[in-house]
mmCIF file of C-alpha atoms in Angstrom:
data_model
loop_
_atom_site.group_PDB
_atom_site.id
_atom_site.type_symbol
_atom_site.label_atom_id
_atom_site.label_comp_id
_atom_site.label_asym_id
_atom_site.label_seq_id
_atom_site.Cartn_x
_atom_site.Cartn_y
_atom_site.Cartn_z
ATOM 1 C CA MET A 1 8.722 -2.851 23.246
ATOM 2 C CA LYS A 2 10.799 -4.160 20.334
ATOM 3 C CA GLN A 3 7.785 -3.754 18.035
ATOM 4 C CA LEU A 4 7.310 -0.134 19.154
ATOM 5 C CA ILE A 5 11.001 0.662 18.611
ATOM 6 C CA THR A 6 10.781 -0.849 15.136
ATOM 7 C CA LEU A 7 7.694 1.262 14.422
ATOM 8 C CA LEU A 8 9.475 4.424 15.582
ATOM 9 C CA LEU A 9 12.433 3.729 13.279
ATOM 10 C CA PHE A 10 9.994 3.028 10.456
ATOM 11 C CA MET A 11 8.169 6.338 10.950
ATOM 12 C CA LEU A 12 11.421 8.288 11.151
ATOM 13 C CA ALA A 13 12.543 6.670 7.927
ATOM 14 C CA LEU A 14 9.297 7.678 6.210
ATOM 15 C CA GLN A 15 9.247 11.316 7.302
ATOM 16 C CA PRO A 16 11.530 12.658 4.565
ATOM 17 C CA LEU A 17 9.334 10.868 2.031
ATOM 18 C CA ALA A 18 6.063 11.878 3.622
ATOM 19 C CA TYR A 19 6.963 15.557 3.682
ATOM 20 C CA SER A 20 8.779 15.584 0.347
ATOM 21 C CA GLN A 21 6.022 17.643 -1.275
ATOM 22 C CA ASP A 22 7.260 20.649 0.724
ATOM 23 C CA ARG A 23 10.815 20.505 -0.587
ATOM 24 C CA LEU A 24 10.439 18.956 -4.003
ATOM 25 C CA SER A 25 13.725 18.665 -5.866
ATOM 26 C CA GLU A 26 14.148 19.420 -9.538
ATOM 27 C CA ILE A 27 12.728 16.995 -12.056
ATOM 28 C CA ARG A 28 15.273 14.340 -13.028
ATOM 29 C CA GLU A 29 15.292 12.247 -16.194
ATOM 30 C CA ASN A 30 16.512 8.754 -17.120
ATOM 31 C CA ILE A 31 16.773 7.607 -13.503
ATOM 32 C CA PRO A 32 17.176 3.807 -13.118
ATOM 33 C CA LEU A 33 14.510 2.182 -10.975
ATOM 34 C CA ASP A 34 17.057 0.948 -8.441
ATOM 35 C CA SER A 35 18.285 4.528 -7.915
ATOM 36 C CA ILE A 36 14.884 5.715 -6.648
ATOM 37 C CA ARG A 37 14.195 5.670 -2.908
ATOM 38 C CA LEU A 38 10.502 4.910 -2.500
ATOM 39 C CA SER A 39 8.354 3.000 -0.014
ATOM 40 C CA ASP A 40 5.148 1.211 -1.038
ATOM 41 C CA PRO A 41 5.597 1.536 -4.824
ATOM 42 C CA CYS A 42 2.485 1.279 -6.978
ATOM 43 C CA ILE A 43 2.666 1.281 -10.783
ATOM 44 C CA LEU A 44 -0.213 2.071 -13.121
ATOM 45 C CA ALA A 45 0.152 1.056 -16.770
ATOM 46 C CA ASP A 46 -2.013 3.693 -18.439
ATOM 47 C CA PRO A 47 -3.294 2.683 -21.905
ATOM 48 C CA GLU A 48 -4.422 6.246 -22.654
ATOM 49 C CA THR A 49 -0.850 7.577 -22.638
ATOM 50 C CA SER A 50 1.158 4.345 -23.083
ATOM 51 C CA MET A 51 3.031 5.423 -19.975
ATOM 52 C CA TYR A 52 3.852 3.760 -16.657
ATOM 53 C CA TYR A 53 3.132 5.940 -13.625
ATOM 54 C CA MET A 54 4.655 5.087 -10.239
ATOM 55 C CA THR A 55 3.762 6.554 -6.872
ATOM 56 C CA GLY A 56 3.938 5.461 -3.224
ATOM 57 C CA THR A 57 4.690 6.971 0.166
ATOM 58 C CA GLY A 58 5.079 10.715 -0.276
ATOM 59 C CA ALA A 59 2.504 10.627 -3.109
ATOM 60 C CA LEU A 60 4.976 12.014 -5.641
ATOM 61 C CA LEU A 61 4.813 10.681 -9.198
ATOM 62 C CA TRP A 62 7.401 9.109 -11.512
ATOM 63 C CA LYS A 63 6.755 8.160 -15.120
ATOM 64 C CA SER A 64 8.447 5.823 -17.591
ATOM 65 C CA ARG A 65 7.994 4.345 -21.067
ATOM 66 C CA ASP A 66 9.951 1.152 -20.403
ATOM 67 C CA LEU A 67 10.007 0.491 -16.600
ATOM 68 C CA LYS A 68 13.799 0.836 -16.672
ATOM 69 C CA PHE A 69 14.343 4.598 -16.678
ATOM 70 C CA TRP A 70 12.098 7.085 -14.930
ATOM 71 C CA THR A 71 11.401 10.831 -14.923
ATOM 72 C CA GLY A 72 10.304 12.700 -11.797
ATOM 73 C CA PRO A 73 9.351 13.298 -9.123
ATOM 74 C CA PHE A 74 6.217 15.336 -9.840
ATOM 75 C CA ARG A 75 3.840 16.799 -7.256
ATOM 76 C CA VAL A 76 0.339 15.537 -8.104
ATOM 77 C CA VAL A 77 -1.676 15.593 -4.856
ATOM 78 C CA GLU A 78 -3.554 18.682 -3.688
ATOM 79 C CA THR A 79 -5.016 18.485 -0.169
ATOM 80 C CA ASP A 80 -7.351 20.918 1.586
ATOM 81 C CA PRO A 81 -5.597 22.555 4.576
ATOM 82 C CA ASP A 82 -9.002 23.112 6.200
ATOM 83 C CA SER A 83 -9.891 19.405 6.085
ATOM 84 C CA TRP A 84 -9.195 16.878 8.848
ATOM 85 C CA MET A 85 -5.783 16.257 7.237
ATOM 86 C CA GLY A 86 -4.471 19.687 8.234
ATOM 87 C CA PRO A 87 -2.043 21.864 6.260
ATOM 88 C CA ARG A 88 0.899 19.402 6.070
ATOM 89 C CA PRO A 89 -0.291 15.802 6.293
ATOM 90 C CA MET A 90 2.069 12.886 6.094
ATOM 91 C CA ILE A 91 1.126 10.788 3.050
ATOM 92 C CA TRP A 92 1.752 7.051 2.928
ATOM 93 C CA ALA A 93 1.190 4.225 0.462
ATOM 94 C CA ALA A 94 -0.459 6.126 -2.388
ATOM 95 C CA GLU A 95 -1.968 3.968 -5.142
ATOM 96 C CA LEU A 96 -3.278 4.894 -8.607
ATOM 97 C CA HIS A 97 -6.357 3.173 -10.046
ATOM 98 C CA GLN A 98 -8.232 3.807 -13.276
ATOM 99 C CA TYR A 99 -11.988 3.273 -12.914
ATOM 100 C CA LYS A 100 -14.550 4.090 -15.563
ATOM 101 C CA ASP A 101 -13.526 7.489 -16.968
ATOM 102 C CA LYS A 102 -11.512 8.766 -13.981
ATOM 103 C CA TYR A 103 -8.234 8.150 -12.169
ATOM 104 C CA TYR A 104 -8.208 7.683 -8.414
ATOM 105 C CA ASN A 105 -5.465 8.116 -5.841
ATOM 106 C CA PHE A 106 -5.947 5.957 -2.741
ATOM 107 C CA ALA A 107 -3.610 7.159 0.008
ATOM 108 C CA THR A 108 -3.127 7.286 3.778
ATOM 109 C CA PHE A 109 -3.029 10.731 5.370
ATOM 110 C CA THR A 110 -1.815 11.516 8.894
ATOM 111 C CA ASN A 111 -2.464 14.737 10.792
ATOM 112 C CA ARG A 112 0.143 14.628 13.546
ATOM 113 C CA GLU A 113 -1.438 17.584 15.328
ATOM 114 C CA VAL A 114 -4.582 15.609 16.179
ATOM 115 C CA LYS A 115 -4.385 12.870 18.812
ATOM 116 C CA ILE A 116 -7.278 10.392 18.870
ATOM 117 C CA ASP A 117 -6.205 7.855 21.493
ATOM 118 C CA MET A 118 -3.532 6.634 23.897
ATOM 119 C CA VAL A 119 -2.894 2.865 24.003
ATOM 120 C CA LYS A 120 -0.243 1.234 26.190
ATOM 121 C CA GLY A 121 1.556 4.549 26.493
ATOM 122 C CA ASN A 122 1.572 5.161 22.745
ATOM 123 C CA VAL A 123 -0.139 8.253 21.293
ATOM 124 C CA ILE A 124 -2.400 7.445 18.322
ATOM 125 C CA GLU A 125 -2.505 10.239 15.752
ATOM 126 C CA ARG A 126 -5.350 10.989 13.335
ATOM 127 C CA ARG A 127 -4.658 8.730 10.374
ATOM 128 C CA ALA A 128 -6.973 7.435 7.681
ATOM 129 C CA SER A 129 -7.210 6.115 4.144
ATOM 130 C CA HIS A 130 -8.800 8.558 1.710
ATOM 131 C CA ILE A 131 -9.477 8.817 -2.040
ATOM 132 C CA LEU A 132 -8.646 11.664 -4.427
ATOM 133 C CA VAL A 133 -9.702 11.959 -8.074
ATOM 134 C CA SER A 134 -8.346 13.304 -11.376
ATOM 135 C CA ASP A 135 -9.243 13.313 -15.054
ATOM 136 C CA LYS A 136 -5.676 12.303 -15.957
ATOM 137 C CA ALA A 137 -3.233 9.712 -14.669
ATOM 138 C CA GLU A 138 -0.636 12.389 -13.957
ATOM 139 C CA GLY A 139 -3.088 14.439 -11.891
ATOM 140 C CA PRO A 140 -3.607 16.737 -10.188
ATOM 141 C CA TYR A 141 -5.578 14.644 -7.653
ATOM 142 C CA ARG A 142 -8.111 16.424 -5.456
ATOM 143 C CA SER A 143 -10.609 15.411 -2.763
ATOM 144 C CA MET A 144 -14.221 14.659 -3.597
ATOM 145 C CA GLU A 145 -17.440 15.501 -1.745
ATOM 146 C CA ASP A 146 -17.132 13.374 1.409
ATOM 147 C CA PRO A 147 -14.773 14.718 4.094
ATOM 148 C CA THR A 148 -14.109 11.221 5.501
ATOM 149 C CA TYR A 149 -14.357 7.611 4.347
ATOM 150 C CA LEU A 150 -13.567 5.840 7.618
ATOM 151 C CA PRO A 151 -14.264 6.461 11.329
ATOM 152 C CA ALA A 152 -12.308 9.370 12.811
ATOM 153 C CA ASP A 153 -11.600 7.505 16.057
ATOM 154 C CA LYS A 154 -9.731 4.638 14.372
ATOM 155 C CA PRO A 155 -6.273 4.738 12.747
ATOM 156 C CA THR A 156 -6.608 3.187 9.281
ATOM 157 C CA LEU A 157 -4.089 2.883 6.489
ATOM 158 C CA ASP A 158 -3.066 1.349 3.160
ATOM 159 C CA GLY A 159 -6.447 1.581 1.451
ATOM 160 C CA THR A 160 -6.709 -0.208 -1.885
ATOM 161 C CA PHE A 161 -9.435 -0.674 -4.497
ATOM 162 C CA TRP A 162 -11.535 -3.640 -5.590
ATOM 163 C CA VAL A 163 -14.762 -4.241 -7.503
ATOM 164 C CA ASP A 164 -16.255 -7.455 -6.162
ATOM 165 C CA GLU A 165 -18.509 -10.112 -7.722
ATOM 166 C CA ASP A 166 -21.573 -8.023 -6.808
ATOM 167 C CA GLY A 167 -20.331 -5.255 -9.118
ATOM 168 C CA LYS A 168 -19.929 -2.829 -6.216
ATOM 169 C CA PRO A 169 -16.694 -0.898 -5.588
ATOM 170 C CA TYR A 170 -14.931 -1.330 -2.245
ATOM 171 C CA MET A 171 -12.020 0.046 -0.298
ATOM 172 C CA VAL A 172 -9.971 -2.656 1.434
ATOM 173 C CA TYR A 173 -7.730 -1.291 4.185
ATOM 174 C CA CYS A 174 -5.883 -2.005 7.428
ATOM 175 C CA TYR A 175 -7.133 -1.093 10.887
ATOM 176 C CA GLU A 176 -3.815 -0.397 12.576
ATOM 177 C CA TRP A 177 -2.509 -2.680 15.323
ATOM 178 C CA LEU A 178 -1.362 0.273 17.465
ATOM 179 C CA GLN A 179 -4.920 0.700 18.714
ATOM 180 C CA ASN A 180 -6.465 -2.779 18.558
ATOM 181 C CA TRP A 181 -3.198 -4.680 19.235
ATOM 182 C CA ASP A 182 -4.165 -7.247 16.578
ATOM 183 C CA GLY A 183 -4.206 -5.519 13.211
ATOM 184 C CA THR A 184 -7.046 -6.311 10.833
ATOM 185 C CA ILE A 185 -7.835 -6.071 7.149
ATOM 186 C CA GLU A 186 -11.346 -4.807 6.480
ATOM 187 C CA ARG A 187 -13.528 -3.673 3.612
ATOM 188 C CA ILE A 188 -16.100 -0.917 3.178
ATOM 189 C CA GLU A 189 -18.419 -0.303 0.242
ATOM 190 C CA LEU A 190 -17.891 2.858 -1.804
ATOM 191 C CA LYS A 191 -20.347 5.056 -3.655
ATOM 192 C CA PRO A 192 -20.542 4.351 -7.411
ATOM 193 C CA ASP A 193 -18.260 7.317 -8.178
ATOM 194 C CA LEU A 194 -15.965 6.508 -5.184
ATOM 195 C CA SER A 195 -16.761 9.909 -3.660
ATOM 196 C CA GLY A 196 -17.557 8.429 -0.246
ATOM 197 C CA SER A 197 -18.209 5.256 1.700
ATOM 198 C CA VAL A 198 -21.502 3.403 2.249
ATOM 199 C CA GLY A 199 -22.560 1.722 5.483
ATOM 200 C CA GLU A 200 -20.265 0.003 7.968
ATOM 201 C CA SER A 201 -16.969 -1.760 7.426
ATOM 202 C CA LYS A 202 -16.624 -5.552 7.666
ATOM 203 C CA LEU A 203 -13.739 -7.578 9.058
ATOM 204 C CA LEU A 204 -11.953 -9.821 6.542
ATOM 205 C CA PHE A 205 -9.240 -11.249 8.810
ATOM 206 C CA LYS A 206 -6.905 -10.493 11.713
ATOM 207 C CA ALA A 207 -3.111 -10.500 11.747
ATOM 208 C CA SER A 208 -3.145 -13.273 14.331
ATOM 209 C CA GLU A 209 -4.829 -15.651 11.838
ATOM 210 C CA SER A 210 -1.692 -15.848 9.710
ATOM 211 C CA PRO A 211 0.371 -19.064 10.064
ATOM 212 C CA TRP A 212 3.606 -17.458 8.819
ATOM 213 C CA SER A 213 3.934 -14.032 10.505
ATOM 214 C CA ARG A 214 5.559 -14.332 13.926
ATOM 215 C CA GLU A 215 7.176 -12.318 16.713
ATOM 216 C CA ARG A 216 8.389 -12.888 20.263
ATOM 217 C CA ASN A 217 6.693 -11.444 23.320
ATOM 218 C CA GLU A 218 8.376 -9.995 26.381
ATOM 219 C CA ASN A 219 8.923 -13.516 27.737
ATOM 220 C CA GLY A 220 10.635 -14.697 24.570
ATOM 221 C CA ASP A 221 7.715 -16.872 23.518
ATOM 222 C CA THR A 222 6.851 -17.093 19.804
ATOM 223 C CA ILE A 223 3.419 -15.605 19.085
ATOM 224 C CA PRO A 224 1.517 -14.381 16.003
ATOM 225 C CA ASN A 225 2.648 -10.992 14.745
ATOM 226 C CA LYS A 226 0.170 -8.151 15.221
ATOM 227 C CA VAL A 227 0.853 -6.117 12.035
ATOM 228 C CA THR A 228 -1.292 -5.969 8.892
ATOM 229 C CA ASP A 229 0.099 -3.903 6.032
ATOM 230 C CA GLY A 230 -0.358 -3.233 2.327
ATOM 231 C CA PRO A 231 -3.332 -5.317 1.058
ATOM 232 C CA TRP A 232 -3.655 -5.793 -2.718
ATOM 233 C CA LEU A 233 -6.449 -7.803 -4.378
ATOM 234 C CA PHE A 234 -6.126 -9.906 -7.535
ATOM 235 C CA ARG A 235 -7.738 -12.746 -9.474
ATOM 236 C CA THR A 236 -5.744 -15.552 -11.048
ATOM 237 C CA GLN A 237 -6.494 -16.612 -14.599
ATOM 238 C CA THR A 238 -8.565 -19.469 -13.145
ATOM 239 C CA GLY A 239 -10.757 -16.958 -11.285
ATOM 240 C CA LYS A 240 -9.328 -17.466 -7.790
ATOM 241 C CA LEU A 241 -9.554 -14.328 -5.620
ATOM 242 C CA GLY A 242 -6.406 -13.615 -3.656
ATOM 243 C CA MET A 243 -4.812 -10.914 -1.551
ATOM 244 C CA LEU A 244 -1.202 -9.896 -1.085
ATOM 245 C CA TRP A 245 -0.499 -8.466 2.364
ATOM 246 C CA THR A 246 2.573 -7.830 4.482
ATOM 247 C CA SER A 247 3.606 -8.445 8.084
ATOM 248 C CA TRP A 248 6.763 -9.529 9.930
ATOM 249 C CA VAL A 249 8.595 -12.781 10.476
ATOM 250 C CA PHE A 250 10.427 -11.816 13.654
ATOM 251 C CA GLY A 251 12.732 -9.015 12.401
ATOM 252 C CA ASP A 252 12.043 -9.466 8.676
ATOM 253 C CA TYR A 253 9.455 -7.433 6.788
ATOM 254 C CA THR A 254 7.785 -10.075 4.587
ATOM 255 C CA GLN A 255 4.787 -10.565 2.328
ATOM 256 C CA GLY A 256 2.253 -13.379 2.273
ATOM 257 C CA VAL A 257 -0.822 -14.350 0.272
ATOM 258 C CA ALA A 258 -4.352 -15.300 1.316
ATOM 259 C CA TYR A 259 -7.131 -16.728 -0.873
ATOM 260 C CA SER A 260 -10.903 -16.390 -0.557
ATOM 261 C CA GLU A 261 -12.785 -19.690 -0.456
ATOM 262 C CA SER A 262 -16.010 -18.032 -1.619
ATOM 263 C CA GLY A 263 -14.348 -16.035 -4.391
ATOM 264 C CA THR A 264 -15.646 -12.806 -2.836
ATOM 265 C CA LEU A 265 -14.265 -10.270 -0.378
ATOM 266 C CA ASP A 266 -16.310 -11.845 2.401
ATOM 267 C CA GLY A 267 -14.087 -14.933 2.330
ATOM 268 C CA PRO A 268 -13.373 -16.909 4.427
ATOM 269 C CA TRP A 269 -9.720 -16.080 3.790
ATOM 270 C CA ILE A 270 -7.245 -18.961 3.897
ATOM 271 C CA HIS A 271 -3.591 -18.045 4.326
ATOM 272 C CA ASP A 272 -0.686 -19.788 2.652
ATOM 273 C CA GLU A 273 1.519 -21.538 5.184
ATOM 274 C CA LYS A 274 4.697 -19.808 4.035
ATOM 275 C CA PRO A 275 5.531 -16.231 2.960
ATOM 276 C CA PHE A 276 5.388 -15.307 -0.708
ATOM 277 C CA THR A 277 8.454 -13.068 -0.955
ATOM 278 C CA PRO A 278 12.013 -13.451 0.265
ATOM 279 C CA PRO A 279 12.715 -11.739 3.611
ATOM 280 C CA ASN A 280 12.901 -7.946 3.597
ATOM 281 C CA TYR A 281 10.621 -7.392 0.598
ATOM 282 C CA GLY A 282 7.012 -6.358 0.995
ATOM 283 C CA HIS A 283 4.010 -4.101 0.403
ATOM 284 C CA GLY A 284 3.471 -5.604 -3.036
ATOM 285 C CA MET A 285 1.075 -4.874 -5.871
ATOM 286 C CA LEU A 286 0.479 -6.449 -9.286
ATOM 287 C CA PHE A 287 0.217 -4.926 -12.754
ATOM 288 C CA ARG A 288 0.496 -6.034 -16.361
ATOM 289 C CA THR A 289 2.935 -4.498 -18.781
ATOM 290 C CA PHE A 290 1.680 -3.235 -22.117
ATOM 291 C CA GLU A 291 3.058 -6.499 -23.526
ATOM 292 C CA GLY A 292 0.852 -8.514 -21.152
ATOM 293 C CA GLN A 293 3.442 -9.710 -18.645
ATOM 294 C CA LEU A 294 2.342 -9.819 -14.996
ATOM 295 C CA LEU A 295 4.767 -8.125 -12.602
ATOM 296 C CA MET A 296 4.815 -7.474 -8.871
ATOM 297 C CA ALA A 297 6.227 -4.227 -7.479
ATOM 298 C CA VAL A 298 7.559 -4.336 -3.910
ATOM 299 C CA HIS A 299 10.082 -2.354 -1.899
ATOM 300 C CA SER A 300 13.228 -3.578 -0.228
ATOM 301 C CA HIS A 301 13.572 -3.202 3.516
ATOM 302 C CA TRP A 302 17.165 -2.940 4.703
ATOM 303 C CA VAL A 303 18.702 -0.959 7.538
ATOM 304 C CA GLY A 304 21.494 1.323 6.328
ATOM 305 C CA GLU A 305 24.579 2.528 8.160
ATOM 306 C CA ASN A 306 22.712 5.540 9.548
ATOM 307 C CA GLY A 307 19.991 3.298 11.039
ATOM 308 C CA ARG A 308 17.370 4.335 8.502
ATOM 309 C CA TYR A 309 15.543 1.867 6.315
ATOM 310 C CA ILE A 310 16.633 1.628 2.689
ATOM 311 C CA ARG A 311 13.528 1.178 0.580
ATOM 312 C CA ILE A 312 13.965 0.792 -3.164
ATOM 313 C CA PRO A 313 11.315 -0.407 -5.658
ATOM 314 C CA LYS A 314 11.936 -3.841 -7.125
ATOM 315 C CA LEU A 315 9.998 -5.781 -9.763
ATOM 316 C CA PHE A 316 9.439 -9.549 -9.840
ATOM 317 C CA GLU A 317 7.904 -11.711 -12.538
ATOM 318 C CA VAL A 318 4.734 -13.501 -11.389
ATOM 319 C CA ASP A 319 2.777 -16.414 -12.874
ATOM 320 C CA ASP A 320 -0.986 -16.368 -12.236
ATOM 321 C CA SER A 321 -2.013 -19.089 -14.692
ATOM 322 C CA GLY A 322 -3.056 -21.512 -11.913
ATOM 323 C CA ASP A 323 -5.121 -21.213 -8.750
ATOM 324 C CA LYS A 324 -2.191 -19.668 -6.876
ATOM 325 C CA LEU A 325 0.423 -17.057 -7.664
ATOM 326 C CA VAL A 326 3.930 -18.313 -8.357
ATOM 327 C CA LEU A 327 6.822 -15.934 -7.750
ATOM 328 C CA GLY A 328 9.321 -15.770 -10.611
ATOM 329 C CA GLN A 329 12.659 -14.124 -11.127
ATOM 330 C CA PRO A 330 13.492 -10.457 -10.553
ATOM 331 C CA PHE A 331 12.440 -8.503 -13.629
ATOM 332 C CA SER A 332 15.361 -7.129 -15.623
ATOM 333 C CA GLY A 333 13.424 -5.297 -18.303
ATOM 334 C CA ASN A 334 16.045 -6.176 -20.877
ATOM 335 C CA GLU A 335 13.409 -7.416 -23.266
ATOM 336 C CA TYR A 336 12.008 -3.886 -23.380
#
């Protein structure tokens, strides 16, 4: 019950962001990063324009030359009202990826008018990861030929992008715990132009396999947490394949890291014993600045006076020179 209440508060907190395309405010300039409210931040350093582009839940776009001051938000996503998403989908956890000669927007869309299941008294709405495409980093991003990438009867979210050792592109995503009651992270092959998926998905790991994410059941016993959230793939400079992903340590939203023993998506995936971030930071991603410094973008996760979550992007320095990531200090940006 506590987990469901937390989820409800989380969804209420996201609604203003998810629907922000419908009431977009005027474009603002020179906004400090810590003055932007944004869940699931993702930053693309675009060499074509020498600009940083940031998006996330709500799928609006911010841009910056120095990571310190930002201009936005811009509307960049165009959805088809006749598609499964409906006329006003909620949009979560948008990511920007440059691949070959195109830019791709991986995002989670929810059509709240379509109910696909009922589990333990909880209505499961139509939700899925999807990919949009553009010729430019700043969009507009539009759907491609395939109407769906993932099964319509499963709630999926937080899709991200990876090209594995076999040279094939993949979407890595979460199968939501609300239906299976033990969230998973899975992968599915994509077509060469990312316009659709190929074949069946494959399980990478379950939430319950983590040694660090924990919750208490109705009897007060400590058990593995059931949530998988926000996967992001990376390779260290030594070639080690790893994945950032987020869950909960009792009441704290927290991020961990897992590493693939085989060096491929198929794993097996071995989880670090302890979380990677401090409590109440999560849904991380990695990018390099134009100067070559590796940074991690996450969002804070605090409950404000009105009961809503306060989610603000924050950057941390990260060292990937060894076989494992090492978290550094918060990034100030003063050197830029």
